């Protein structure tokens, strides 16, 4: 391509990848254009082909890595090219943290009052492998064929993860290096037994077949392992011998649950549950508190980093007054903050999570916490208990509803501890509070999901002196 004109669709270009975007795609600059190249590693020199251009942004397909650059590492996982779950595996872990930090800094810039935000370096995992305490594997009768497989290979059974962008095909995962250490062996046995016992995997198009999901969870505190087998029917004559054989092969499994999902939607939580072995739950520890986790409970997937997150939030939310925990889930953050507070009020939409939160408070002897069930957009404006001195907010990726922001502006807590998994949504939510005089006094990012572009961060805001 000649230097004089701007690149068009189909052109081949050579680029040095400078960083990543929020989806983990490599980004480079070409004249005035920003070029996005999925799969390209920061620091690498690549050849790419322009797929489309839109308002100063170009999407290009990676053709060849000409030089790998200083941060390239050989991916550990045999499935790295086809799985798509760990899009950063080619990047040295220290470089992943640096890239995530740089991206966060750019995204949060609108919140900086005098041009600077106190963003701490991203706290990485001590061990970025085998960190996940939960994996949800899918059974399917259409296996994703890996490039280079010989023709005619059997493709009628798979147990693993969806191939990227393919809801109808599943990659047969042999080993997953981010799952807890025992998970891969259990997965392999579960696959072998299903085939030996001729159990039908789910057909994602026809909505037929028995086996749907295999969910594996582990408590890092106690070592307990929970297996949840999601099936389309009760089918005890098939499921019980299958469970017995899996338990015989893996005595490390402490509890086995069958969950029945008769609906077409492919979710790993059924309408009814049957405990076939053990107690039906495992117990995990975070921030010195114990939490009961059943097959359907939400729980952060990286125990070591979730512990750090809960302790960080508890430190920042420390007060002898009232703490509100908005979007509290099973209550982890609010309960961690309860020791110094006079009272904690948790707000949560999902009834099962509220029930978990109440039980978790009771089991940990926390007597000063109560929980309000319902949509925060309605429950927070209507709540007539004591107003908050400190608010914790840990919303889902979409962030907080405008009505919740409006309620926070009326309540004027002295401090807000906002936990974000989506910094762009955090900026949108927090800008109105900034114009009310709140200042971001600290940003503490943590990597909960090594080898992926996701980042969690704790933003601490202090209100103006006259706030409450
Ligand atoms: C990111 S999770 C945080 C959970 C919890 N803080 C923890 O660390 O385990 C977000 C939570 O917000 C809840 N949620 C989502 N929309 C909500 C709403 N409109 N009102 C109240 N809670 C909501 C979800 O059910 C989920 O439990």
Short mmCIF file of C-alpha atoms and ligand atoms in Angstrom, two decimals:
data_model
loop_
_atom_site.label_atom_id
_atom_site.label_comp_id
_atom_site.label_asym_id
_atom_site.label_seq_id
_atom_site.Cartn_x
_atom_site.Cartn_y
_atom_site.Cartn_z
CA UNK A 1 0.00 0.00 0.00
CA UNK A 2 1.28 3.53 -0.85
CA UNK A 3 1.91 5.79 2.18
CA UNK A 4 0.01 8.72 0.62
CA UNK A 5 -3.57 7.43 0.95
CA UNK A 6 -5.43 6.18 3.96
CA UNK A 7 -5.90 2.40 4.14
CA UNK A 8 -9.04 0.90 2.63
CA UNK A 9 -10.80 -2.39 2.95
CA UNK A 10 -8.60 -5.25 1.67
CA UNK A 11 -5.29 -3.35 2.04
CA UNK A 12 -2.42 -5.08 3.80
CA UNK A 13 -0.60 -3.02 6.42
CA UNK A 14 2.36 -3.55 8.73
CA UNK A 15 1.88 -2.35 12.30
CA UNK A 16 3.53 -2.31 15.69
CA UNK A 17 0.95 -3.20 18.34
CA UNK A 18 0.99 -0.56 21.09
CA UNK A 19 -1.61 -1.76 23.54
CA UNK A 20 -5.03 -3.35 23.98
CA UNK A 21 -8.63 -2.16 23.98
CA UNK A 22 -11.34 -3.07 26.48
CA UNK A 23 -12.00 -6.35 24.67
CA UNK A 24 -8.33 -7.34 24.74
CA UNK A 25 -7.77 -6.72 21.01
CA UNK A 26 -4.36 -5.41 19.97
CA UNK A 27 -4.35 -1.71 18.95
CA UNK A 28 -1.91 0.25 16.82
CA UNK A 29 -1.75 3.72 15.25
CA UNK A 30 -1.48 4.19 11.50
CA UNK A 31 -1.24 7.86 10.45
CA UNK A 32 -4.38 9.36 12.01
CA UNK A 33 -6.16 6.03 12.36
CA UNK A 34 -6.49 3.68 15.28
CA UNK A 35 -6.27 0.08 14.09
CA UNK A 36 -7.73 -2.79 16.05
CA UNK A 37 -6.26 -6.25 15.41
CA UNK A 38 -7.84 -9.14 17.34
CA UNK A 39 -5.27 -11.72 18.44
CA UNK A 40 -2.26 -9.39 18.07
CA UNK A 41 0.03 -9.09 21.08
CA UNK A 42 1.32 -5.71 22.36
CA UNK A 43 4.96 -5.20 21.40
CA UNK A 44 4.64 -7.36 18.25
CA UNK A 45 5.17 -6.25 14.66
CA UNK A 46 2.39 -7.74 12.53
CA UNK A 47 1.00 -7.84 9.02
CA UNK A 48 -2.75 -7.34 8.93
CA UNK A 49 -5.50 -6.89 6.36
CA UNK A 50 -8.05 -4.09 6.69
CA UNK A 51 -11.55 -5.54 7.12
CA UNK A 52 -13.46 -2.28 7.59
CA UNK A 53 -12.98 1.34 8.54
CA UNK A 54 -15.35 3.57 10.44
CA UNK A 55 -14.73 7.13 11.64
CA UNK A 56 -10.99 6.98 12.28
CA UNK A 57 -11.11 3.40 13.55
CA UNK A 58 -9.98 0.46 11.44
CA UNK A 59 -10.61 -3.22 12.11
CA UNK A 60 -7.97 -5.48 10.62
CA UNK A 61 -7.39 -9.24 10.57
CA UNK A 62 -4.05 -10.57 11.71
CA UNK A 63 -2.23 -12.22 8.79
CA UNK A 64 1.21 -12.83 10.26
CA UNK A 65 3.29 -11.94 13.28
CA UNK A 66 6.55 -10.65 11.78
CA UNK A 67 8.29 -10.09 15.15
CA UNK A 68 6.86 -11.38 18.37
CA UNK A 69 8.18 -8.52 20.48
CA UNK A 70 9.49 -8.53 24.05
CA UNK A 71 6.32 -9.64 25.87
CA UNK A 72 5.32 -12.65 23.80
CA UNK A 73 5.19 -15.98 25.64
CA UNK A 74 4.22 -19.40 24.29
CA UNK A 75 0.69 -20.13 25.53
CA UNK A 76 0.62 -22.88 28.10
CA UNK A 77 -2.75 -24.22 26.99
CA UNK A 78 -3.12 -26.54 23.99
CA UNK A 79 -6.53 -24.96 23.24
CA UNK A 80 -5.33 -21.33 23.33
CA UNK A 81 -5.87 -20.80 19.59
CA UNK A 82 -9.43 -22.17 19.46
CA UNK A 83 -10.93 -21.66 22.94
CA UNK A 84 -10.97 -17.87 23.17
CA UNK A 85 -11.45 -17.98 26.95
CA UNK A 86 -7.95 -16.69 27.74
CA UNK A 87 -7.22 -14.18 25.01
CA UNK A 88 -4.07 -12.87 26.79
CA UNK A 89 -2.20 -16.17 27.07
CA UNK A 90 0.42 -15.01 24.56
CA UNK A 91 1.33 -12.06 26.75
CA UNK A 92 3.72 -12.32 29.72
CA UNK A 93 1.76 -11.91 32.95
CA UNK A 94 3.60 -8.75 34.03
CA UNK A 95 2.82 -7.23 30.61
CA UNK A 96 -0.87 -8.19 30.99
CA UNK A 97 -1.00 -6.23 34.25
CA UNK A 98 0.77 -3.24 32.71
CA UNK A 99 -1.59 -3.21 29.71
CA UNK A 100 -4.69 -3.48 31.91
CA UNK A 101 -3.39 -0.65 34.09
CA UNK A 102 -2.75 1.60 31.06
CA UNK A 103 -6.22 0.88 29.67
CA UNK A 104 -7.81 1.63 33.04
CA UNK A 105 -5.91 4.90 33.31
CA UNK A 106 -7.19 6.01 29.88
CA UNK A 107 -10.77 4.97 30.64
CA UNK A 108 -10.96 6.68 34.04
CA UNK A 109 -9.36 9.94 32.87
CA UNK A 110 -12.70 11.88 32.80
CA UNK A 111 -12.95 11.35 36.58
CA UNK A 112 -9.63 13.08 37.32
CA UNK A 113 -10.26 16.44 38.98
CA UNK A 114 -6.89 18.17 38.47
CA UNK A 115 -5.55 15.98 35.70
CA UNK A 116 -4.35 13.18 37.96
CA UNK A 117 -5.98 10.17 39.58
CA UNK A 118 -4.29 8.16 42.31
CA UNK A 119 -4.37 4.79 40.53
CA UNK A 120 -2.37 2.08 42.21
CA UNK A 121 -0.57 -0.59 40.16
CA UNK A 122 -2.80 -3.55 39.28
CA UNK A 123 -2.57 -6.15 42.05
CA UNK A 124 -1.83 -9.38 40.20
CA UNK A 125 -2.36 -12.96 41.35
CA UNK A 126 0.46 -14.66 43.23
CA UNK A 127 -0.22 -17.62 40.92
CA UNK A 128 -2.08 -16.76 37.69
CA UNK A 129 -2.78 -20.45 36.92
CA UNK A 130 -5.39 -22.86 38.30
CA UNK A 131 -7.07 -19.93 40.02
CA UNK A 132 -10.72 -20.48 39.08
CA UNK A 133 -12.85 -22.07 41.80
CA UNK A 134 -15.69 -22.73 39.35
CA UNK A 135 -15.95 -24.04 35.79
CA UNK A 136 -19.11 -24.56 33.78
CA UNK A 137 -18.53 -27.10 31.00
CA UNK A 138 -21.14 -27.84 28.33
CA UNK A 139 -22.12 -31.18 26.81
CA UNK A 140 -22.97 -31.11 23.10
CA UNK A 141 -23.51 -33.47 20.20
CA UNK A 142 -21.60 -31.13 17.86
CA UNK A 143 -17.91 -30.95 18.56
CA UNK A 144 -15.79 -28.09 17.31
CA UNK A 145 -13.19 -29.56 14.93
CA UNK A 146 -9.71 -28.18 15.64
CA UNK A 147 -7.60 -27.07 12.66
CA UNK A 148 -5.30 -29.92 11.59
CA UNK A 149 -7.58 -32.72 12.81
CA UNK A 150 -7.75 -35.65 10.46
CA UNK A 151 -10.77 -35.90 8.22
CA UNK A 152 -13.71 -37.94 9.47
CA UNK A 153 -12.82 -37.57 13.18
CA UNK A 154 -15.84 -38.33 15.41
CA UNK A 155 -17.59 -35.04 16.13
CA UNK A 156 -20.77 -36.29 17.85
CA UNK A 157 -19.78 -35.79 21.45
CA UNK A 158 -18.09 -32.94 23.26
CA UNK A 159 -17.69 -31.78 26.84
CA UNK A 160 -15.97 -28.45 27.19
CA UNK A 161 -16.44 -24.79 26.31
CA UNK A 162 -18.21 -23.09 23.43
CA UNK A 163 -15.95 -22.25 20.52
CA UNK A 164 -15.81 -18.41 20.24
CA UNK A 165 -18.90 -17.04 18.52
CA UNK A 166 -20.32 -20.56 18.05
CA UNK A 167 -23.32 -21.24 20.23
CA UNK A 168 -23.95 -24.57 18.55
CA UNK A 169 -20.46 -26.08 18.80
CA UNK A 170 -18.41 -27.08 21.80
CA UNK A 171 -14.65 -27.45 22.01
CA UNK A 172 -13.69 -30.71 23.72
CA UNK A 173 -11.46 -29.34 26.49
CA UNK A 174 -8.77 -31.82 27.51
CA UNK A 175 -7.18 -29.62 30.13
CA UNK A 176 -7.91 -26.15 31.41
CA UNK A 177 -4.98 -24.39 33.08
CA UNK A 178 -7.02 -21.67 34.75
CA UNK A 179 -9.47 -24.12 36.38
CA UNK A 180 -8.65 -25.41 39.88
CA UNK A 181 -6.02 -28.15 39.73
CA UNK A 182 -8.31 -31.20 40.12
CA UNK A 183 -10.86 -30.01 37.53
CA UNK A 184 -9.22 -31.35 34.36
CA UNK A 185 -8.99 -34.95 35.62
CA UNK A 186 -12.65 -34.88 36.75
CA UNK A 187 -13.63 -33.43 33.38
CA UNK A 188 -11.80 -36.21 31.49
CA UNK A 189 -13.46 -38.95 33.59
CA UNK A 190 -16.88 -37.32 33.21
CA UNK A 191 -16.44 -37.39 29.42
CA UNK A 192 -15.16 -40.99 29.31
CA UNK A 193 -17.98 -42.28 31.54
CA UNK A 194 -20.68 -40.47 29.56
CA UNK A 195 -19.43 -42.11 26.38
CA UNK A 196 -19.01 -45.56 27.98
CA UNK A 197 -22.50 -45.40 29.47
CA UNK A 198 -23.88 -44.09 26.16
CA UNK A 199 -25.62 -41.07 27.68
CA UNK A 200 -26.88 -38.65 25.07
CA UNK A 201 -25.31 -35.17 25.08
CA UNK A 202 -27.59 -32.17 24.59
CA UNK A 203 -28.43 -31.17 21.04
CA UNK A 204 -28.29 -27.37 21.03
CA UNK A 205 -30.41 -27.07 17.89
CA UNK A 206 -33.03 -29.79 18.46
CA UNK A 207 -33.20 -29.36 22.25
CA UNK A 208 -32.92 -33.08 22.89
CA UNK A 209 -30.50 -35.35 24.80
CA UNK A 210 -29.90 -35.86 28.55
CA UNK A 211 -26.57 -34.32 29.55
CA UNK A 212 -26.40 -30.49 29.47
CA UNK A 213 -23.72 -29.06 31.79
CA UNK A 214 -21.04 -30.19 34.19
CA UNK A 215 -20.33 -27.52 36.81
CA UNK A 216 -17.27 -28.03 39.00
CA UNK A 217 -16.65 -25.91 42.12
CA UNK A 218 -13.95 -26.05 44.75
CA UNK A 219 -13.43 -24.40 48.11
CA UNK A 220 -9.80 -23.33 48.37
CA UNK A 221 -10.17 -23.03 52.16
CA UNK A 222 -11.50 -26.52 52.86
CA UNK A 223 -10.56 -28.42 49.67
CA UNK A 224 -14.19 -29.55 49.22
CA UNK A 225 -15.29 -30.15 45.61
CA UNK A 226 -18.87 -29.90 44.34
CA UNK A 227 -20.02 -31.45 41.07
CA UNK A 228 -23.31 -30.31 39.62
CA UNK A 229 -24.60 -32.31 36.68
CA UNK A 230 -27.28 -30.44 34.76
CA UNK A 231 -29.64 -32.74 32.87
CA UNK A 232 -32.77 -32.22 30.80
CA UNK A 233 -34.74 -34.81 32.78
CA UNK A 234 -34.60 -36.60 36.16
CA UNK A 235 -33.65 -39.94 34.52
CA UNK A 236 -32.47 -41.59 37.78
CA UNK A 237 -31.75 -44.92 36.04
CA UNK A 238 -29.09 -43.19 33.94
CA UNK A 239 -27.87 -40.46 36.27
CA UNK A 240 -27.34 -42.49 39.46
CA UNK A 241 -24.90 -45.07 37.96
CA UNK A 242 -23.09 -42.21 36.23
CA UNK A 243 -22.70 -40.27 39.49
CA UNK A 244 -21.60 -43.43 41.35
CA UNK A 245 -18.88 -44.17 38.78
CA UNK A 246 -17.60 -40.57 38.83
CA UNK A 247 -17.50 -40.55 42.64
CA UNK A 248 -15.68 -43.91 42.72
CA UNK A 249 -13.03 -42.59 40.35
CA UNK A 250 -12.67 -39.26 42.21
CA UNK A 251 -12.97 -39.57 45.98
CA UNK A 252 -11.90 -35.91 46.20
CA UNK A 253 -15.47 -34.97 45.13
CA UNK A 254 -17.23 -34.22 48.41
CA UNK A 255 -20.71 -33.56 47.07
CA UNK A 256 -22.65 -34.37 43.89
CA UNK A 257 -25.82 -32.56 42.87
CA UNK A 258 -28.14 -33.19 39.95
CA UNK A 259 -29.90 -30.12 38.63
CA UNK A 260 -32.73 -30.56 36.13
CA UNK A 261 -33.24 -27.93 33.45
CA UNK A 262 -36.11 -28.85 31.14
CA UNK A 263 -36.17 -25.45 29.41
CA UNK A 264 -34.45 -24.79 26.08
CA UNK A 265 -32.28 -21.93 27.45
CA UNK A 266 -28.75 -23.14 27.97
CA UNK A 267 -28.17 -22.19 31.60
CA UNK A 268 -26.38 -24.25 34.19
CA UNK A 269 -29.03 -23.75 36.88
CA UNK A 270 -32.06 -26.01 36.77
CA UNK A 271 -35.61 -25.79 38.10
CA UNK A 272 -35.07 -28.53 40.67
CA UNK A 273 -32.10 -30.02 42.41
CA UNK A 274 -31.34 -33.42 43.96
CA UNK A 275 -28.35 -34.08 46.17
CA UNK A 276 -26.92 -37.50 45.25
CA UNK A 277 -23.89 -37.40 47.53
CA UNK A 278 -22.65 -35.26 50.43
CA UNK A 279 -24.20 -32.06 51.77
CA UNK A 280 -25.08 -30.32 48.49
CA UNK A 281 -22.81 -27.35 49.19
CA UNK A 282 -19.21 -26.43 49.92
CA UNK A 283 -17.89 -23.84 52.38
CA UNK A 284 -15.40 -21.15 51.34
CA UNK A 285 -13.63 -18.49 53.37
CA UNK A 286 -13.16 -14.84 52.47
CA UNK A 287 -11.90 -12.02 54.67
CA UNK A 288 -12.06 -14.33 57.70
CA UNK A 289 -15.75 -15.16 57.11
CA UNK A 290 -17.26 -18.48 56.00
CA UNK A 291 -19.65 -18.70 53.07
CA UNK A 292 -21.83 -21.60 52.03
CA UNK A 293 -21.79 -22.13 48.25
CA UNK A 294 -24.39 -24.33 46.61
CA UNK A 295 -24.58 -25.33 42.94
CA UNK A 296 -26.59 -22.20 42.04
CA UNK A 297 -24.94 -19.55 44.28
CA UNK A 298 -23.07 -16.61 42.81
CA UNK A 299 -19.55 -16.43 44.17
CA UNK A 300 -16.45 -14.67 42.85
CA UNK A 301 -14.50 -17.22 40.80
CA UNK A 302 -11.00 -16.32 42.00
CA UNK A 303 -10.91 -17.04 45.74
CA UNK A 304 -7.47 -15.59 46.53
CA UNK A 305 -8.18 -12.31 44.74
CA UNK A 306 -11.79 -12.13 46.01
CA UNK A 307 -10.33 -12.31 49.52
CA UNK A 308 -8.08 -9.37 48.67
CA UNK A 309 -11.03 -7.50 47.14
CA UNK A 310 -13.25 -8.03 50.21
CA UNK A 311 -10.47 -6.93 52.58
CA UNK A 312 -9.76 -3.84 50.45
CA UNK A 313 -13.44 -2.85 50.37
CA UNK A 314 -13.80 -3.45 54.13
CA UNK A 315 -10.79 -1.18 54.76
CA UNK A 316 -12.10 1.60 52.53
CA UNK A 317 -15.67 1.30 53.88
CA UNK A 318 -14.53 1.32 57.49
CA UNK A 319 -16.82 3.48 59.67
CA UNK A 320 -18.53 3.33 63.03
CA UNK A 321 -21.72 4.51 61.31
CA UNK A 322 -24.15 2.99 58.79
CA UNK A 323 -23.00 1.14 55.66
CA UNK A 324 -25.22 0.41 52.68
CA UNK A 325 -24.08 -2.47 50.45
CA UNK A 326 -25.76 -1.89 47.06
CA UNK A 327 -26.03 -4.98 44.83
CA UNK A 328 -24.82 -7.09 47.74
CA UNK A 329 -25.25 -10.59 46.25
CA UNK A 330 -24.67 -13.10 49.05
CA UNK A 331 -23.47 -10.28 51.28
CA UNK A 332 -19.70 -10.83 51.09
CA UNK A 333 -18.60 -7.17 50.98
CA UNK A 334 -21.10 -5.78 53.47
CA UNK A 335 -20.42 -8.58 55.95
CA UNK A 336 -16.68 -7.96 55.62
CA UNK A 337 -17.34 -4.29 56.49
CA UNK A 338 -19.76 -5.08 59.35
CA UNK A 339 -17.19 -5.50 62.12
CA UNK A 340 -16.47 -1.78 62.53
CA UNK A 341 -19.90 -0.44 61.46
CA UNK A 342 -22.91 0.17 63.69
CA UNK A 343 -25.16 -1.37 61.04
CA UNK A 344 -25.06 -2.70 57.47
CA UNK A 345 -27.98 -2.71 55.06
CA UNK A 346 -27.60 -4.88 51.93
CA UNK A 347 -29.77 -4.34 48.84
CA UNK A 348 -30.12 -7.16 46.31
CA UNK A 349 -32.46 -8.13 43.48
CA UNK A 350 -32.18 -11.93 43.45
CA UNK A 351 -34.21 -13.60 46.24
CA UNK A 352 -31.89 -16.66 46.46
CA UNK A 353 -28.89 -14.36 46.93
CA UNK A 354 -30.75 -12.45 49.68
CA UNK A 355 -31.52 -15.78 51.41
CA UNK A 356 -27.80 -16.69 51.14
CA UNK A 357 -26.82 -13.28 52.53
CA UNK A 358 -29.13 -13.67 55.55
CA UNK A 359 -27.81 -17.18 56.20
CA UNK A 360 -24.20 -16.00 55.79
CA UNK A 361 -24.78 -13.20 58.30
CA UNK A 362 -26.25 -15.70 60.79
CA UNK A 363 -23.52 -18.31 60.24
CA UNK A 364 -20.81 -15.72 60.87
CA UNK A 365 -22.48 -14.26 63.94
CA UNK A 366 -23.01 -10.87 62.26
CA UNK A 367 -26.00 -9.40 64.11
CA UNK A 368 -25.90 -5.83 62.74
CA UNK A 369 -26.71 -6.63 59.08
CA UNK A 370 -30.12 -6.66 57.38
CA UNK A 371 -30.99 -7.19 53.75
CA UNK A 372 -33.59 -5.58 51.49
CA UNK A 373 -34.85 -7.64 48.56
CA UNK A 374 -35.84 -6.03 45.26
CA UNK A 375 -34.72 -3.78 42.45
CA UNK A 376 -32.38 -1.15 43.86
CA UNK A 377 -33.92 1.49 41.57
CA UNK A 378 -37.12 1.13 43.64
CA UNK A 379 -35.87 -0.06 47.05
CA UNK A 380 -33.12 2.54 47.59
CA UNK A 381 -35.29 5.67 46.99
CA UNK A 382 -38.05 4.18 49.19
CA UNK A 383 -35.88 2.92 52.04
CA UNK A 384 -36.64 4.80 55.23
CA UNK A 385 -33.99 3.41 57.59
CA UNK A 386 -31.01 5.42 58.89
CA UNK A 387 -29.15 7.13 56.02
CA UNK A 388 -25.71 5.80 55.04
CA UNK A 389 -22.37 7.20 56.18
CA UNK A 390 -20.67 4.94 53.66
CA UNK A 391 -22.08 3.25 50.56
CA UNK A 392 -20.51 0.23 48.90
CA UNK A 393 -21.74 -0.35 45.33
CA UNK A 394 -20.77 -3.44 43.32
CA UNK A 395 -23.10 -3.31 40.30
CA UNK A 396 -23.21 -5.71 37.36
CA UNK A 397 -21.35 -4.71 34.15
CA UNK A 398 -24.09 -2.31 33.07
CA UNK A 399 -23.50 -0.15 36.16
CA UNK A 400 -26.15 1.58 38.29
CA UNK A 401 -29.60 2.74 37.17
CA UNK A 402 -29.97 6.56 36.87
CA UNK A 403 -32.58 6.42 39.66
CA UNK A 404 -29.97 4.86 41.95
CA UNK A 405 -27.49 7.63 41.10
CA UNK A 406 -30.21 10.22 41.81
CA UNK A 407 -30.92 8.54 45.19
CA UNK A 408 -27.21 8.54 46.06
CA UNK A 409 -27.04 12.27 45.29
CA UNK A 410 -29.89 12.86 47.72
CA UNK A 411 -28.46 10.56 50.41
CA UNK A 412 -24.99 12.17 50.20
CA UNK A 413 -22.92 9.52 51.99
CA UNK A 414 -19.58 10.83 53.25
CA UNK A 415 -17.81 8.05 51.33
CA UNK A 416 -18.63 5.83 48.37
CA UNK A 417 -16.71 2.64 47.67
CA UNK A 418 -17.57 1.69 44.10
CA UNK A 419 -16.44 -1.75 42.90
CA UNK A 420 -16.34 -1.89 39.13
CA UNK A 421 -15.83 -4.64 36.58
CA UNK A 422 -16.55 -2.14 33.78
CA UNK A 423 -14.64 1.16 34.17
CA UNK A 424 -16.57 2.85 31.33
CA UNK A 425 -19.83 2.31 33.28
CA UNK A 426 -18.10 3.53 36.46
CA UNK A 427 -17.17 6.79 34.73
CA UNK A 428 -20.76 7.32 33.56
CA UNK A 429 -22.13 6.58 37.07
CA UNK A 430 -19.61 8.68 38.98
CA UNK A 431 -19.43 11.84 36.87
CA UNK A 432 -22.66 13.28 38.36
CA UNK A 433 -21.29 12.71 41.86
CA UNK A 434 -18.07 14.44 40.88
CA UNK A 435 -20.04 17.49 39.88
CA UNK A 436 -21.63 17.37 43.38
CA UNK A 437 -18.13 17.75 44.84
CA UNK A 438 -17.14 14.11 45.38
CA UNK A 439 -13.45 13.34 44.71
CA UNK A 440 -11.93 10.02 43.70
CA UNK A 441 -9.30 9.64 46.40
CA UNK A 442 -8.02 6.18 45.52
CA UNK A 443 -8.30 3.62 42.72
CA UNK A 444 -7.19 0.06 43.52
CA UNK A 445 -7.31 -2.32 40.56
CA UNK A 446 -7.10 -6.08 41.04
CA UNK A 447 -6.69 -8.79 38.45
CA UNK A 448 -9.35 -11.38 39.24
CA UNK A 449 -9.23 -13.00 35.82
CA UNK A 450 -5.61 -13.56 34.64
CA UNK A 451 -5.15 -14.10 30.87
CA UNK A 452 -8.37 -12.22 30.10
CA UNK A 453 -8.98 -8.49 29.45
CA UNK A 454 -11.26 -8.18 32.49
CA UNK A 455 -10.23 -6.09 35.46
CA UNK A 456 -11.87 -5.34 38.78
CA UNK A 457 -11.24 -2.05 40.54
CA UNK A 458 -12.18 -0.37 43.79
CA UNK A 459 -12.78 3.37 43.50
CA UNK A 460 -13.02 5.28 46.78
CA UNK A 461 -14.79 8.64 46.64
CA UNK A 462 -15.09 11.17 49.40
CA UNK A 463 -17.90 13.66 49.54
CA UNK A 464 -17.55 17.40 50.00
CA UNK A 465 -16.98 18.58 53.59
CA UNK A 466 -20.64 19.53 53.92
CA UNK A 467 -21.82 16.04 52.81
CA UNK A 468 -24.13 14.93 55.59
C1 LIG B 1 -21.18 -7.98 40.58
S1 LIG B 1 -22.39 -8.78 41.55
C2 LIG B 1 -21.84 -8.34 43.15
C3 LIG B 1 -22.15 -9.32 44.21
C4 LIG B 1 -21.51 -9.12 45.57
N1 LIG B 1 -21.13 -7.76 45.87
C5 LIG B 1 -20.33 -10.05 45.75
O1 LIG B 1 -19.19 -9.58 45.79
O2 LIG B 1 -20.57 -11.26 45.83
C6 LIG B 1 -23.78 -7.75 41.24
C7 LIG B 1 -25.02 -8.09 42.04
O3 LIG B 1 -26.01 -7.11 41.73
C8 LIG B 1 -27.28 -7.73 41.74
N2 LIG B 1 -28.19 -6.86 40.98
C9 LIG B 1 -28.28 -6.71 39.63
N3 LIG B 1 -29.22 -5.81 39.31
C10 LIG B 1 -29.75 -5.36 40.49
C11 LIG B 1 -30.79 -4.43 40.80
N4 LIG B 1 -31.45 -3.80 39.84
N5 LIG B 1 -31.08 -4.24 42.10
C12 LIG B 1 -30.41 -4.90 43.08
N6 LIG B 1 -29.41 -5.79 42.83
C13 LIG B 1 -29.10 -6.02 41.55
C14 LIG B 1 -27.00 -9.06 41.11
O4 LIG B 1 -28.01 -9.99 41.41
C15 LIG B 1 -25.65 -9.42 41.73
O5 LIG B 1 -25.83 -10.15 42.93
#
